[in-house]
Amino acid sequence: MADEHVAAHQPGPNEMRDPAMRAELRRASVWFSLAVAIGLVVVLIQPLLIIFGGLVFAAMLDGGVRLLGRVLPIPRGLRLLIVVVLATAFVLGVFYLTGVQIASQAEQLKHTMQVQANKVAGWAADQGIIPGRQDIGGLLKQALGSVGRLTSFVGSAVGAITSLFMILVIGLFVAMEPRIYDRGLQWLVPSDKREDFAVTVDRMAFTMRRLLAGRLVGMAFEGTLTWLLLWAAGVPMALLLGILTGLLAFIPNIGAFISGVLMVSVGFSAGTDTGFWAIIIYFGVQTFDGYVVIPMVARRTVDLPPALTLSAQILTSALFGVLGLALADPMTAMIKVALERGSEISGRPEKREEEGDE
């Protein structure tokens, strides 16, 4: 009778008092929260990318501040001001000295690319590789329309300028007092996990600074060398092509391909010999950069596998547009650091003992 009385008062499988029911609800809440988090990321992906872009810019400024601190023992705020003033003066000086030349070359480049694209499309249509000439315009409109839907937020000129301005402002504020934001992030983590979280954030920041330092060195070298070689070979718009090559070098693999297409198209617009010189210069610069400059920089920065970076660029560009493509490498590097740190934490002896006790 006693057993029957106890069984009668035990919770049923559908009651909240049942331990099994509570365990299942906890599991369901975890999966539901994960789905909500993924949904929020999808909805808020563009603002999140802008914030991450601001952090990337802050890492650039922080790297300059730390480098300047090795020779000037002055307060951080003054060092940051010097870095910002020098960077602004450099950009404005370049555009002041070469602004008219760049503007004229940009218009000439646009016309040249249109003419070369029409020639290639016409040849491909005559060979039967692509549909007739009358269908090419429709295909281009459809392609541009689909790309425009994917990158509608940053595709327009106003959206791009606004996004860039917000990235610069966020980066400047974070670079002014990074410790405040570091402490704020640590407050969001349980107290017993804050020490590991702080170490992980420090490693991420260090990796970001090294990655961006390597990128800037590679951009300056590749752009300057391309400009000088194209100018010596008599390729038109050498200065503009050098600047574009340097800027596109921030995006490995894909950026090099785009700069190569521009370089070769402009070269052949001036003649067959010039076109072949452009091809030789492109492959020569890329070979020297790939086998000499990048390995030297990678030893002191972040060595990301080429296949991994290319896959990340393709994925982020398809999902998030131009801004995702530009930030693919920093995101991949941060994920790599987080996974390495997680593996290091999970492999600790005390961690394995705790899991064994459970």
Coordinates of C-alpha atoms in Angstrom, one line a residue, residues 73-278:
P73 CA 57.1 57.6 -24.2
I74 CA 54.2 60.0 -24.2
P75 CA 50.5 59.4 -23.2
R76 CA 48.4 57.2 -25.3
G77 CA 46.0 59.9 -26.4
L78 CA 48.8 62.0 -27.9
R79 CA 50.3 59.0 -29.7
L80 CA 46.8 58.2 -31.1
L81 CA 46.5 61.9 -32.2
I82 CA 49.8 61.7 -34.0
V83 CA 48.9 58.5 -35.8
V84 CA 45.6 59.9 -37.0
V85 CA 47.1 63.2 -38.1
L86 CA 49.9 61.4 -40.0
A87 CA 47.5 59.0 -41.7
T88 CA 45.2 61.8 -42.7
A89 CA 48.0 63.9 -44.0
F90 CA 49.3 61.0 -46.0
V91 CA 46.0 60.3 -47.7
L92 CA 45.2 64.0 -48.3
G93 CA 48.8 64.6 -49.6
V94 CA 48.5 61.7 -52.1
F95 CA 45.2 62.9 -53.4
Y96 CA 46.5 66.6 -53.5
L97 CA 49.6 65.7 -55.5
T98 CA 48.0 63.1 -57.8
G99 CA 44.3 63.9 -57.5
V100 CA 43.8 65.4 -61.0
Q101 CA 45.9 62.6 -62.6
I102 CA 43.9 59.9 -60.7
A103 CA 40.6 61.4 -61.6
S104 CA 41.4 61.6 -65.3
Q105 CA 42.9 58.1 -65.2
A106 CA 39.8 56.7 -63.4
E107 CA 37.5 58.1 -66.2
Q108 CA 39.9 56.7 -68.8
L109 CA 39.9 53.3 -67.0
K110 CA 36.1 53.1 -67.0
H111 CA 36.0 53.8 -70.7
T112 CA 38.8 51.3 -71.4
M113 CA 37.2 48.5 -69.5
Q114 CA 33.8 49.1 -71.2
V115 CA 35.5 48.9 -74.6
Q116 CA 37.5 45.8 -73.7
A117 CA 34.5 44.1 -72.2
N118 CA 32.5 44.7 -75.4
K119 CA 35.3 43.3 -77.5
V120 CA 35.5 40.1 -75.4
A121 CA 31.8 39.7 -75.3
G122 CA 31.5 40.2 -79.0
W123 CA 34.3 37.6 -79.7
A124 CA 32.6 35.1 -77.3
A125 CA 29.2 35.6 -79.0
D126 CA 30.7 35.1 -82.5
Q127 CA 32.3 31.9 -81.3
G128 CA 29.0 30.7 -79.8
I129 CA 30.5 30.6 -76.3
I130 CA 27.8 32.9 -74.9
P131 CA 24.3 33.9 -76.2
G132 CA 24.0 36.5 -79.0
R133 CA 25.0 40.1 -78.5
Q134 CA 21.4 41.1 -78.0
D135 CA 21.1 38.8 -75.0
I136 CA 24.3 40.0 -73.3
G137 CA 22.8 43.2 -72.0
G138 CA 19.9 41.3 -70.5
L139 CA 22.2 38.8 -68.8
L140 CA 24.3 41.6 -67.3
K141 CA 21.2 43.4 -66.0
Q142 CA 20.0 40.2 -64.3
A143 CA 23.4 39.6 -62.8
L144 CA 23.7 43.1 -61.5
G145 CA 20.2 43.0 -60.2
S146 CA 20.9 39.9 -58.1
V147 CA 24.2 41.3 -56.8
G148 CA 22.4 44.5 -56.0
R149 CA 19.9 42.6 -53.8
L150 CA 22.6 40.9 -51.9
T151 CA 24.6 44.1 -51.3
S152 CA 21.8 46.6 -51.2
F153 CA 23.0 48.1 -47.9
V154 CA 26.5 48.9 -49.0
G155 CA 25.9 48.9 -52.7
S156 CA 24.7 52.5 -53.1
A157 CA 27.1 55.4 -52.8
V158 CA 25.3 56.8 -49.8
G159 CA 25.2 53.5 -48.0
A160 CA 28.9 52.9 -48.7
I161 CA 29.9 56.4 -47.4
T162 CA 27.7 56.0 -44.4
S163 CA 29.1 52.6 -43.5
L164 CA 32.7 53.8 -44.0
F165 CA 32.0 56.8 -41.7
M166 CA 30.5 54.6 -39.0
I167 CA 33.4 52.2 -39.2
L168 CA 35.9 55.1 -38.8
V169 CA 34.0 56.6 -35.9
I170 CA 33.7 53.3 -34.0
G171 CA 37.3 52.4 -34.6
L172 CA 38.4 55.8 -33.4
F173 CA 36.4 55.6 -30.2
V174 CA 37.6 52.0 -29.4
A175 CA 41.2 53.0 -30.1
M176 CA 41.0 55.9 -27.7
E177 CA 40.2 53.8 -24.6
P178 CA 40.2 50.0 -25.5
R179 CA 40.4 48.9 -21.9
I180 CA 36.9 50.3 -21.2
Y181 CA 35.4 48.1 -23.9
D182 CA 37.5 45.1 -22.9
R183 CA 36.2 45.3 -19.3
G184 CA 32.7 45.7 -20.6
L185 CA 32.9 42.5 -22.6
Q186 CA 34.3 40.7 -19.5
W187 CA 31.3 41.7 -17.4
L188 CA 29.1 39.8 -19.9
V189 CA 31.0 36.6 -19.0
P190 CA 30.5 34.5 -15.8
S191 CA 33.1 35.4 -13.2
D192 CA 34.8 32.0 -13.2
K193 CA 35.3 32.3 -17.0
R194 CA 36.6 35.9 -17.1
E195 CA 40.3 35.1 -16.8
D196 CA 40.2 32.7 -19.8
F197 CA 38.0 35.1 -21.7
A198 CA 40.5 37.9 -21.1
V199 CA 43.4 35.8 -22.4
T200 CA 41.4 34.9 -25.5
V201 CA 40.5 38.5 -26.2
D202 CA 44.1 39.6 -25.8
R203 CA 45.3 36.9 -28.2
M204 CA 42.6 38.0 -30.7
A205 CA 43.7 41.6 -30.5
F206 CA 47.4 40.6 -30.9
T207 CA 46.6 38.4 -33.9
M208 CA 44.5 41.2 -35.5
R209 CA 47.3 43.7 -35.1
R210 CA 49.8 41.3 -36.7
L211 CA 47.5 40.4 -39.5
L212 CA 46.7 44.0 -40.4
A213 CA 50.4 45.0 -40.1
G214 CA 51.3 42.3 -42.6
R215 CA 48.5 43.3 -44.9
L216 CA 49.6 47.0 -44.9
V217 CA 53.2 46.0 -45.7
G218 CA 52.1 43.8 -48.5
M219 CA 49.7 46.5 -49.9
A220 CA 52.4 49.2 -49.9
F221 CA 55.0 46.9 -51.5
E222 CA 52.7 45.4 -54.2
G223 CA 51.1 48.8 -55.1
T224 CA 54.4 50.6 -55.4
L225 CA 56.2 47.9 -57.3
T226 CA 53.3 47.5 -59.8
W227 CA 53.2 51.2 -60.4
L228 CA 56.9 51.5 -61.1
L229 CA 57.0 48.5 -63.4
L230 CA 53.9 49.5 -65.4
W231 CA 55.3 53.0 -65.7
A232 CA 58.6 51.7 -67.0
A233 CA 56.8 49.4 -69.5
G234 CA 54.7 52.2 -70.8
V235 CA 51.3 50.8 -69.7
P236 CA 48.7 53.6 -69.5
M237 CA 47.2 54.6 -66.1
A238 CA 50.2 53.1 -64.3
L239 CA 49.6 55.2 -61.1
L240 CA 45.9 54.4 -60.9
L241 CA 46.6 50.7 -61.5
G242 CA 49.3 50.7 -58.8
I243 CA 46.9 52.3 -56.3
L244 CA 44.1 49.8 -57.1
T245 CA 46.5 46.9 -56.9
G246 CA 47.7 48.0 -53.5
L247 CA 44.1 48.5 -52.2
L248 CA 43.0 45.2 -53.6
A249 CA 45.9 43.4 -52.0
F250 CA 44.0 43.8 -48.7
I251 CA 41.8 41.0 -50.1
P252 CA 44.2 38.1 -51.0
N253 CA 43.4 35.8 -54.0
I254 CA 40.3 37.6 -55.2
G255 CA 41.9 41.0 -55.1
A256 CA 44.9 39.9 -57.0
F257 CA 42.7 38.4 -59.7
I258 CA 40.7 41.6 -60.1
S259 CA 43.8 43.8 -60.3
G260 CA 45.2 41.3 -62.9
V261 CA 42.1 41.7 -65.1
L262 CA 42.3 45.5 -64.9
M263 CA 46.0 45.5 -65.6
V264 CA 45.9 43.2 -68.6
S265 CA 42.8 44.9 -70.1
V266 CA 44.5 48.3 -69.9
G267 CA 47.7 46.9 -71.3
F268 CA 46.1 45.4 -74.4
S269 CA 44.1 48.6 -75.0
A270 CA 47.5 50.3 -75.7
G271 CA 48.7 47.5 -78.0
T272 CA 49.7 43.8 -78.1
D273 CA 53.2 44.4 -76.9
T274 CA 52.1 46.5 -74.0
G275 CA 49.5 43.9 -73.1
F276 CA 52.1 41.1 -73.0
W277 CA 54.3 43.4 -70.8
A278 CA 51.3 43.8 -68.5

